[in-house]
Coordinates of C-alpha atoms and ligand atoms in Angstrom, one line a residue:
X212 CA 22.8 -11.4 3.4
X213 CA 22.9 -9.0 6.5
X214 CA 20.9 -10.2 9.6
X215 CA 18.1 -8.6 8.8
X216 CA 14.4 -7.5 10.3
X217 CA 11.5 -6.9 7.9
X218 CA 8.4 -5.1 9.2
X219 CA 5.6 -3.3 7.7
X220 CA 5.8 0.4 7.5
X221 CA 2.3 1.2 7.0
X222 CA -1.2 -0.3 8.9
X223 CA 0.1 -4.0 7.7
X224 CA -0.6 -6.2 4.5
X225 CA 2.1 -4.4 2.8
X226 CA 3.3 -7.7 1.4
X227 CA 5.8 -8.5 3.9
X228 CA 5.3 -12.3 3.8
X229 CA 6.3 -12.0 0.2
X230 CA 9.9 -10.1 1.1
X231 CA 10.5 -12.7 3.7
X232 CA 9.6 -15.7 1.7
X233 CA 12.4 -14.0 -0.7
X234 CA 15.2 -13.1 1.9
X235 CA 14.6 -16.5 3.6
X236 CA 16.2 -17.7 0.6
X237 CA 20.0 -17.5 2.6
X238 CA 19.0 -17.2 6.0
X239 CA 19.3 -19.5 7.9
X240 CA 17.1 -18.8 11.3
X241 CA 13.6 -17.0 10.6
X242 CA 11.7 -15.5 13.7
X243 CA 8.3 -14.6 14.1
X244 CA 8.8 -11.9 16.6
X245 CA 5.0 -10.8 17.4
X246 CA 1.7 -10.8 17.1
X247 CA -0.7 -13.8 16.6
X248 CA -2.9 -14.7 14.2
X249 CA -4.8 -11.8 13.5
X250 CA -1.7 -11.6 11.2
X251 CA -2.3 -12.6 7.5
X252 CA 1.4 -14.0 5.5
X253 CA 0.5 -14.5 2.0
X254 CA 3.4 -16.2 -0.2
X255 CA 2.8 -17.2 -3.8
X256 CA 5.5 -19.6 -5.1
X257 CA 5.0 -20.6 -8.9
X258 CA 2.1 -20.0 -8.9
X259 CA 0.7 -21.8 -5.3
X260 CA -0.8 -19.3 -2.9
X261 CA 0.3 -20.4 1.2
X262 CA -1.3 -18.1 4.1
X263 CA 0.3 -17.9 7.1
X264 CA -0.4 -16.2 10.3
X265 CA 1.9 -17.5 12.7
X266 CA 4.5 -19.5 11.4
X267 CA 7.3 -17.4 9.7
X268 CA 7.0 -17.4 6.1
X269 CA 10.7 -18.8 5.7
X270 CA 8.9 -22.2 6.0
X271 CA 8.9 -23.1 2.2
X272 CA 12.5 -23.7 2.4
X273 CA 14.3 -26.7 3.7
X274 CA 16.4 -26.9 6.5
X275 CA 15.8 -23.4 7.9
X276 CA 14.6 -23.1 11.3
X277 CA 11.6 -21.1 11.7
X278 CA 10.8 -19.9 15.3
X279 CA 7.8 -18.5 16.5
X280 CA 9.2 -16.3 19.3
X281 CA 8.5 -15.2 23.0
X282 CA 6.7 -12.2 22.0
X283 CA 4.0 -14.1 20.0
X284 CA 0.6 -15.1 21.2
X285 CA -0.5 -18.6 20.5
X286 CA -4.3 -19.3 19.3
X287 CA -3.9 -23.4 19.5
X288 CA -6.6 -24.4 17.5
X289 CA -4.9 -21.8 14.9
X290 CA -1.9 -22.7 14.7
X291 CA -2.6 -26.4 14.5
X292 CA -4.5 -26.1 11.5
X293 CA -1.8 -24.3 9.9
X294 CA 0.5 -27.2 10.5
X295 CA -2.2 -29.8 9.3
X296 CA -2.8 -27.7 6.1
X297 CA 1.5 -27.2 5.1
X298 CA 1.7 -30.8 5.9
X299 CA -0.8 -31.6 3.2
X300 CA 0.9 -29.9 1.1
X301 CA 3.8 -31.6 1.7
X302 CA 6.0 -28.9 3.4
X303 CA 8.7 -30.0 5.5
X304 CA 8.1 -28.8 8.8
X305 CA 11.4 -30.4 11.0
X306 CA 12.7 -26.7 11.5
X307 CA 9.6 -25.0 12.7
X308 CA 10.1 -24.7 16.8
X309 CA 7.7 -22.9 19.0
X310 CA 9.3 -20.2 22.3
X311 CA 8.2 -21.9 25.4
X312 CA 8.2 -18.0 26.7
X313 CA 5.0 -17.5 23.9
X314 CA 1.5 -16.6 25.3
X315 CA -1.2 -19.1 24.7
X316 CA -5.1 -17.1 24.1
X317 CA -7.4 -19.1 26.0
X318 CA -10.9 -19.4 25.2
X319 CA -12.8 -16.8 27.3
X320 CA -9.6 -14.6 24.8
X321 CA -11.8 -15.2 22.2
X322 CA -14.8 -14.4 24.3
X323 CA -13.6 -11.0 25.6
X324 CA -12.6 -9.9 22.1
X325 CA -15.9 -10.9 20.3
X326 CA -17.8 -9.1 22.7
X327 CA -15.9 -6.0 22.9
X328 CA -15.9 -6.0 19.3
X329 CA -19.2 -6.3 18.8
X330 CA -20.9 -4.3 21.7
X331 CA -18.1 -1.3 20.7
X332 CA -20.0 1.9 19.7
X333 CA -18.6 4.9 17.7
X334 CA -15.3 6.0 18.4
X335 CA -15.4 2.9 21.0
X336 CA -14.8 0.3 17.7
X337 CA -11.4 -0.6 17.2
X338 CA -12.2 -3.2 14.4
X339 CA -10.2 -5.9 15.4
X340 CA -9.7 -9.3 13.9
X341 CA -11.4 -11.1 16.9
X342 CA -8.5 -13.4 17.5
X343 CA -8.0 -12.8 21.4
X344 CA -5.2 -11.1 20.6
X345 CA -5.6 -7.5 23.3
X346 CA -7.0 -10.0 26.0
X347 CA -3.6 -12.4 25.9
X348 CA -1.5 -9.7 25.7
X349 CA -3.8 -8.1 28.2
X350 CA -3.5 -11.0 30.7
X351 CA 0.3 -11.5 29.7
X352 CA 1.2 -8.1 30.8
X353 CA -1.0 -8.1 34.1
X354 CA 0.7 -11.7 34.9
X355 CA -2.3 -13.4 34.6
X356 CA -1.4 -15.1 31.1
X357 CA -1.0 -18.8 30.4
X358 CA 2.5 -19.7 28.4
X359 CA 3.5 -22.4 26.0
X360 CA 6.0 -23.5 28.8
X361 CA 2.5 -24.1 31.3
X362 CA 0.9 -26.6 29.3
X363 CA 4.0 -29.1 29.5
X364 CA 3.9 -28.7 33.7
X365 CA 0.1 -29.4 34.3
X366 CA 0.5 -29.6 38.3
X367 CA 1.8 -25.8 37.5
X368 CA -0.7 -25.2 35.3
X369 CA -3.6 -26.3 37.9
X370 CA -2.1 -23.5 41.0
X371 CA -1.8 -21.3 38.3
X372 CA -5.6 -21.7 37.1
X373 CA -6.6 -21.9 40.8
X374 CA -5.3 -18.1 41.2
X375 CA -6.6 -17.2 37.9
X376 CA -10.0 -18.5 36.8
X377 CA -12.1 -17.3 39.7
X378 CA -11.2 -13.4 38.7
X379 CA -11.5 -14.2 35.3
X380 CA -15.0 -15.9 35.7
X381 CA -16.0 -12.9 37.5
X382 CA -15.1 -10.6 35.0
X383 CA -16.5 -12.7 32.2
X384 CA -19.8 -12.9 34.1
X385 CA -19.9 -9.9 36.0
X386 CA -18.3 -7.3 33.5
X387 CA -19.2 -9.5 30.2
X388 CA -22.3 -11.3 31.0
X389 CA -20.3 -13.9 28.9
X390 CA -20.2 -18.1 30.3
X391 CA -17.9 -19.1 32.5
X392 CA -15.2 -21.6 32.4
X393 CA -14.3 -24.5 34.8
X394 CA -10.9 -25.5 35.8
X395 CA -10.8 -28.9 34.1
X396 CA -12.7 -27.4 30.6
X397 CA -9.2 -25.3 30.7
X398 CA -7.0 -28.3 32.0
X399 CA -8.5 -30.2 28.8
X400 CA -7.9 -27.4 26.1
X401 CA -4.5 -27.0 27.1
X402 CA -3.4 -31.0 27.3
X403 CA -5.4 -31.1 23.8
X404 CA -3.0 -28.6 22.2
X405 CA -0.3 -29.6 24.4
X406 CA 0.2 -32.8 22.6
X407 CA -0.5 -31.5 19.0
X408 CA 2.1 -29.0 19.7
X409 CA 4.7 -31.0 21.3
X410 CA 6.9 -32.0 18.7
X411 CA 8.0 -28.2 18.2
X412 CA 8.2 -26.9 21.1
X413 CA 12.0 -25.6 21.3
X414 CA 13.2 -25.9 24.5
X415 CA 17.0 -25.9 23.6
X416 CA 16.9 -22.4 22.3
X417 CA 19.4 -20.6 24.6
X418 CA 21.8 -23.2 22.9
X419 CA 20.3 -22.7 19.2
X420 CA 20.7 -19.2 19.3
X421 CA 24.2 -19.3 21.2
X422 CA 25.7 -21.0 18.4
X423 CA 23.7 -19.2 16.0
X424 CA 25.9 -16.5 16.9
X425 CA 29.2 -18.3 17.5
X426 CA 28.6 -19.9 13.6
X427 CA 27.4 -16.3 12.4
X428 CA 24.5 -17.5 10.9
X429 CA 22.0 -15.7 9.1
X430 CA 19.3 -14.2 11.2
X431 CA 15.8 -12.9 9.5
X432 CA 13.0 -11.3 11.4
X433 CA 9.6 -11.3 10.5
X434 CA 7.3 -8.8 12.1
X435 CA 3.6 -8.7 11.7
X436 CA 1.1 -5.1 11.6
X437 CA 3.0 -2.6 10.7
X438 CA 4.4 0.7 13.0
X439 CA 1.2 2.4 12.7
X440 CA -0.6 -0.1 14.5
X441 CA 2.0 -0.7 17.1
X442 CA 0.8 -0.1 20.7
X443 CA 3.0 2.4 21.5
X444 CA 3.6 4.1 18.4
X445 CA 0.9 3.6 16.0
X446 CA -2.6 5.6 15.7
X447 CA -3.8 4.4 19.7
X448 CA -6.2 3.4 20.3
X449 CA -6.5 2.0 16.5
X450 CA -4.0 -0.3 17.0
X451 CA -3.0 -3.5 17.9
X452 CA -1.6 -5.2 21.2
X453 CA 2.1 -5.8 20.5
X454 CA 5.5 -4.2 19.1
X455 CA 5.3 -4.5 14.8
X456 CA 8.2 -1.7 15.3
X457 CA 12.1 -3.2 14.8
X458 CA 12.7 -3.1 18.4
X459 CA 9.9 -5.6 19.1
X460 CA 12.3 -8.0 17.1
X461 CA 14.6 -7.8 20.2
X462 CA 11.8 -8.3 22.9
X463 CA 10.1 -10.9 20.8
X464 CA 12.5 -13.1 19.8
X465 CA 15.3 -13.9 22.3
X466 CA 17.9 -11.7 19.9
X467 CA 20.0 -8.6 21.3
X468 CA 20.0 -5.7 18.6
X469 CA 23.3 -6.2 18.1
X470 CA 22.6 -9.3 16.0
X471 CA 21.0 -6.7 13.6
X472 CA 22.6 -4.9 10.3
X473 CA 19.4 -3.9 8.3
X474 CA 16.0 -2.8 9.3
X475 CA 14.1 -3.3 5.6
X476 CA 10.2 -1.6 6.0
X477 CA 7.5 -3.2 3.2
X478 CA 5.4 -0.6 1.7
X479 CA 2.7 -0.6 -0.7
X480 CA 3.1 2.0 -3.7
X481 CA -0.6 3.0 -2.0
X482 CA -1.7 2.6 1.2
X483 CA -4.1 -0.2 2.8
X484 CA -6.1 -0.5 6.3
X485 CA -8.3 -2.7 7.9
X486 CA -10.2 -1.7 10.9
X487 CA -10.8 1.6 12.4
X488 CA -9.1 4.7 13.1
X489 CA -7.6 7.9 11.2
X490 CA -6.2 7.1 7.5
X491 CA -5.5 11.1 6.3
X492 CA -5.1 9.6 2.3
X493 CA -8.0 7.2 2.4
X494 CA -9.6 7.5 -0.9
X495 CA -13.6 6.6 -0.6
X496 CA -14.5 7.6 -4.1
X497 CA -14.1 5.0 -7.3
X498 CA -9.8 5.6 -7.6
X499 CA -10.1 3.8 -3.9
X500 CA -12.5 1.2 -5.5
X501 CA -10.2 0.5 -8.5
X502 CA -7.0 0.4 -6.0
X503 CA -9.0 -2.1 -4.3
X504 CA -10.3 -4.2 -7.0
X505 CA -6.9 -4.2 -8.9
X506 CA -4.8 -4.9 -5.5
X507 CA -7.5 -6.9 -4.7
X508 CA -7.4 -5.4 -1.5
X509 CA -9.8 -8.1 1.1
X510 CA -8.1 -8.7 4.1
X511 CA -6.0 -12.4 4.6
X512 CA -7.0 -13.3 8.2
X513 CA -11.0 -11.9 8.3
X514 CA -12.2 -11.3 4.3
X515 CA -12.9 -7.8 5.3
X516 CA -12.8 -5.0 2.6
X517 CA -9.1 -3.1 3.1
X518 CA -9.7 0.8 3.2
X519 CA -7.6 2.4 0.2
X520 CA -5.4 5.2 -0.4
X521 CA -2.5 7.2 -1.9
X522 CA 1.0 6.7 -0.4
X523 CA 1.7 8.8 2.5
X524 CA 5.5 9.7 3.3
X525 CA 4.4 11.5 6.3
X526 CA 3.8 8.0 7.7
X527 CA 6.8 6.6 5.8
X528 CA 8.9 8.9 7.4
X529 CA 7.5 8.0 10.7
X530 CA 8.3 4.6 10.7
X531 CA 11.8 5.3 8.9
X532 CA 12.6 6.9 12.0
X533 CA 11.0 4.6 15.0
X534 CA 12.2 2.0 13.4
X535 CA 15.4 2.7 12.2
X536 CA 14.8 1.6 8.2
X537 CA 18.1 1.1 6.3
X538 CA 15.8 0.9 3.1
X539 CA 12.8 0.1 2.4
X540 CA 10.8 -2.6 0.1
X541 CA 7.9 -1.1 -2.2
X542 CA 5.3 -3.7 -3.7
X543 CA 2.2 -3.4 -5.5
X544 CA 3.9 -0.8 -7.8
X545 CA 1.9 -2.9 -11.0
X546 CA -1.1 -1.8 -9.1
X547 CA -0.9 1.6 -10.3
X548 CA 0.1 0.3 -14.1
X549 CA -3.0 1.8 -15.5
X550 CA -3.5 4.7 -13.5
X551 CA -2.9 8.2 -15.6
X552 CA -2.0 10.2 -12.4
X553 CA -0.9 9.0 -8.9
X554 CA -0.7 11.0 -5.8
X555 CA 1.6 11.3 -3.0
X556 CA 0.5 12.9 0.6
X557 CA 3.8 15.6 1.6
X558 CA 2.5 16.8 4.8
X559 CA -1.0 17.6 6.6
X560 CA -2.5 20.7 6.4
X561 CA -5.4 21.7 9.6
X562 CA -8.3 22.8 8.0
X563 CA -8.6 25.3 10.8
X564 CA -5.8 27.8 10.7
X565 CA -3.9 26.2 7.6
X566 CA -0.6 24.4 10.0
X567 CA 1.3 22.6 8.1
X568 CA 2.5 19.1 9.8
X569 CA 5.6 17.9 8.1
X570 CA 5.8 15.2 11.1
X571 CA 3.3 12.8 12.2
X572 CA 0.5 13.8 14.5
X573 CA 0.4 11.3 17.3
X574 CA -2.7 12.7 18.9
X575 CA -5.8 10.8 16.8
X576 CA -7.9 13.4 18.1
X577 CA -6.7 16.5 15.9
X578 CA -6.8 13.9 12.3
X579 CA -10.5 15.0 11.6
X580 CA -9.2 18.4 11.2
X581 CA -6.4 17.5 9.0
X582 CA -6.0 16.9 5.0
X583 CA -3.2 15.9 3.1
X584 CA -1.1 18.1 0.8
X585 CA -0.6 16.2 -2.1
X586 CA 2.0 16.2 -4.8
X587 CA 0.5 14.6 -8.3
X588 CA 2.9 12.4 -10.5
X589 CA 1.8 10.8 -13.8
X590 CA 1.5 7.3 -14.0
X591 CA 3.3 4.8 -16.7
X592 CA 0.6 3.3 -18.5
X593 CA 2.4 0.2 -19.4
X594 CA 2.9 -3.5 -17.9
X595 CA 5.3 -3.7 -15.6
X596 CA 4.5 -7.2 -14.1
X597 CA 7.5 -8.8 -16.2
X598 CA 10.1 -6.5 -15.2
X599 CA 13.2 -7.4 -13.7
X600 CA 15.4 -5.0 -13.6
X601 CA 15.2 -1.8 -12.0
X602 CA 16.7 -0.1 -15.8
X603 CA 13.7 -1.4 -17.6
X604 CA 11.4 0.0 -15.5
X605 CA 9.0 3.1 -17.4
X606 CA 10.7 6.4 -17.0
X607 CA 7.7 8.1 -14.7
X608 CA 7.7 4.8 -12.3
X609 CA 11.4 5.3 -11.4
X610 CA 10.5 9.2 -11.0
X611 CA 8.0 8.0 -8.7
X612 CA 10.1 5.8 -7.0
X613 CA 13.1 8.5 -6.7
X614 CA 10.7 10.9 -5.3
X615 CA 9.2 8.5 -2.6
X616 CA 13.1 7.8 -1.4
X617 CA 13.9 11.5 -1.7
X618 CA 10.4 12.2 1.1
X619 CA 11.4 8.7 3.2
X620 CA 14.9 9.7 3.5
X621 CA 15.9 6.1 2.4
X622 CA 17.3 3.9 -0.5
X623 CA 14.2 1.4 -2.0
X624 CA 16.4 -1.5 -2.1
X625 CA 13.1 -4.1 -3.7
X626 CA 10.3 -3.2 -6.1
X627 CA 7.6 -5.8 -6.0
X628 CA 5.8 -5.8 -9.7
X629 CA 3.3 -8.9 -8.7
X630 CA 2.5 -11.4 -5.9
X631 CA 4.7 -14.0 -7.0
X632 CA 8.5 -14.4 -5.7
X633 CA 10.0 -13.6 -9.6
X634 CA 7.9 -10.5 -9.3
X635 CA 10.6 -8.7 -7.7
X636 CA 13.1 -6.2 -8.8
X637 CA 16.3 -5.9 -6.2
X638 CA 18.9 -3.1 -6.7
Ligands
GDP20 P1 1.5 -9.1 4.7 O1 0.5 -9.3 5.8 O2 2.3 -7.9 4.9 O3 2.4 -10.3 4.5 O4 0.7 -9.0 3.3 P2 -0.6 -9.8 2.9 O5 -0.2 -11.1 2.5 O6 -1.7 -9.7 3.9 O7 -1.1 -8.9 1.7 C1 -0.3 -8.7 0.6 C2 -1.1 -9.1 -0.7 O8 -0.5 -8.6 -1.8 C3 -1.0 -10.6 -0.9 O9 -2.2 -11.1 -1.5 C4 0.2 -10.8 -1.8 O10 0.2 -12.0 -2.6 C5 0.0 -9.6 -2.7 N1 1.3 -9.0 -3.2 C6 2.5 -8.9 -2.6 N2 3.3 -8.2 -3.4 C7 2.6 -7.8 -4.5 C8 2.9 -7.1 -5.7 O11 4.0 -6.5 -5.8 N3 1.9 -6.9 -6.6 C9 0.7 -7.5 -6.4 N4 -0.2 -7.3 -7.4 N5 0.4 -8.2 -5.4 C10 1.3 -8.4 -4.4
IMO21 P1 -0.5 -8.5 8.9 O1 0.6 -9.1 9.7 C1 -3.7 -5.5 8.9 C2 -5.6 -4.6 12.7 C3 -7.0 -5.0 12.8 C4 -7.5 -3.9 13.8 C5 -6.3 -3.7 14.7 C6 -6.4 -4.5 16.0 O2 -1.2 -9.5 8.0 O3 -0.1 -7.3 8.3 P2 -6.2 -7.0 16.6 O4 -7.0 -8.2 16.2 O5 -4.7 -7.1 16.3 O6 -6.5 -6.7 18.1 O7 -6.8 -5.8 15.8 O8 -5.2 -4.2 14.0 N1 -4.7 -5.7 12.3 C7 -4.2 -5.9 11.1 N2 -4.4 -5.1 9.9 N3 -2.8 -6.6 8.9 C8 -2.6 -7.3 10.0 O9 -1.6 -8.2 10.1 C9 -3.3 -7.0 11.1 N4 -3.4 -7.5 12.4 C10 -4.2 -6.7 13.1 O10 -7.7 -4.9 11.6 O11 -7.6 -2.7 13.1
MG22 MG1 -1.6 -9.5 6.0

């Protein structure tokens, strides 16, 4: 296998755990590049259903190592339960290693995000998972962040908190209303995690991922979201704090981009999306409902009901290009298995002097005046959750299929035909 990067290509949950879990197979290095636990991982191996949100979904396999990289954000108390629960299952976890360059979400994170969340009116609601994820990266890009590195140098750790805290107590008091926090309450969340962590914090990388390179191993990247909620080129401000896009595999995990050969984006046959903000093929009638039923579309991370809709290769080709795609992955095909007709969005079209958009509009603002221009393609009526082989797949699914590549402008190199790893047809 190339060195690869998977990321989602839509508003996440596309099933990109699942692609990973299956690539991870021969690599050998597997890097969580972004994002925090407001991510969701869900990998279903014969039959046993593991959730991940921060540790890379490579983890099922033995003697891999599994990094959770610099551009990550760290919620302790997450994370640590993750570890107890794979360790109860009995899942070897010598290979997992933490970035000592990762942002750590404090408490008052969790605070700040809660209350924004829940105070948020109208247009003002962004529908996030609550995890603390905008305030870390907030406070990691205004240098006012705490990192994995911090909580191993407490005498550090204490200046640090001494320039810190008294803003931040202002602003959770003053700005909030929220409680404050004092210097040791912080001192003791940190050396709690600090110890629980300890034994995979990586601080030999430079030399890991030296000879990495020298030994040409086999690099995977796992992104998290997907490039429509990216912060800089997803639907903002619907979106989330970090880089889902390819390049944030290189500012996230310690990699240059030429380590990279393939850039493979997971999309759903449909589309999904949690939380707020413009979705042009959202379907609110019963054909969303069944989508969601059948896909059983809840979210991973929060339970929430996922918003449902028809493909959209305006969006595809969006991320094809942002993110450089070499192919890209399509699950939850079986979804569709008993569906006499299935839709496909072309282009927008602005309600108010008919403009056609063949490209997406950035500008959130103008998507209450759009609609999508649909195609209509009829569905296959049969099964195709046993199928393995591209060849054996119903005539009007691989039309489907050819027509989505021919809109994307690249090859789908994996079908997904069902949550479990078999469930996949490569070509
Ligand atoms: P991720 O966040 O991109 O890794 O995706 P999630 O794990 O949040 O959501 C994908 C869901 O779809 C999970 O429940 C998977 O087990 C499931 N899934 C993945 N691929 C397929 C597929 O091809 N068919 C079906 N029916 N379910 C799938
Ligand atoms: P995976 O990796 C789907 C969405 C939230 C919200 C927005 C901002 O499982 O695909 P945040 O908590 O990040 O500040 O929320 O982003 N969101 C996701 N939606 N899948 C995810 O992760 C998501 N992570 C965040 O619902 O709309
Ligand atoms: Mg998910």
């Amino acid at each position: 296998m190339e060195n690869t990067i998977v990321i989602g290509a839509q508003w996440g949950d596309e099933g990109k755990a699942k692609i990973t879990d299956l690539l991870a197979r021969e690599a050998d290095i597997i890097v969580r590049y972004q994002g925090g636990c407001n991510a969701g991982h869900t990998v279903v191996n014969d039959g046993k259903t593991f959730k991940f949100h921060l540790i890379p979904s490579g983890i099922l396999y033995k003697n891999k190592l599994c990094f959770i990289g610099a551009g990550t954000v760290i919620y302790p108390s997450v994370l640590c339960q993750e570890i107890e629960d794979l360790k109860k299952d009995n899942i070897d976890l010598s290979g997992l290693k933490i970035s000592p360059l990762a942002s750590i979400t404090m408490p008052y994170h969790i605070d700040i995000d809660g209350y924004s969340e829940d105070t948020a009116k109208g247009s003002a609601k962004i529908g996030t998972t609550k995890k603390g994820i905008g305030p870390t990266y907030t406070d990691k890009v205004s240098r006012h962040g705490i990192k994995v590195q911090d909580l191993y140098d407490i005498d550090g750790l204490s200046k640090k908190l001494d320039n810190i805290l008294p803003l931040k107590n202002k602003e959770l008091a003053h700005v909030y209303g929220l409680k404050t926090y004092t210097k040791q309450e912080i001192l003791d969340y940190c050396k709690k995690y600090a110890d629980a962590l300890a034994p995979y914090i990586c601080n030999d990388w430079q030399e890991i991922f030296h000879n990495a390179i020298k030994n040409k191993s086999t690099i995977l990247f796992e992104g998290a979201q997907g490039v429509m909620l990216d912060v800089d080129w997803g639907t903002y401000p619907y979106v989330t704090s970090s880089n889902p896009v390819a390049g944030g595999a290189f500012t996230g995990s310690g990699f240059g981009p030429n380590v990279v050969n393939e850039v493979i984006g997971v999309s759903k046959a449909y589309i999904t999306r949690v939380g707020e903000g413009p979705f042009a093929t959202e379907l609110t009638d019963e054909v969303g409902e069944k989508i969601r039923n059948i896909g059983h579309e809840f979210g991973t991370t929060t339970g929430r009901p996922r918003r449902t809709g028809w493909f959209d290769a305006v969006v595809a080709k969006y991320g094809v290009l942002v993110s450089g795609l070499t192919s890209m992955a399509v699950t939850k095909l079986d979804v569709f298995d008993t569906f006499d007709e299935i839709k496909v969005c072309v282009a927008y079209k602005d309600k108010r002097d008919g403009k056609i958009f063949e490209y997406y509009p950035t500008n959130v603002n103008i998507h209450e005046f759009l609609e999508p221009v649909y195609e209509t393609h009829a569905g296959w009526k049969t099964d195709i959750t046993g199928i393995r082989k591209y060849e054996d797949l119903p005539e009007n699914a691989k039309k489907y299929l050819n027509r989505l590549e021919q809109l994307m402008g690249v090859k789908i190199s994996i079908i997904s035909v069902g949550p479990d790893r078999h469930q996949t047809i490569f070509r």
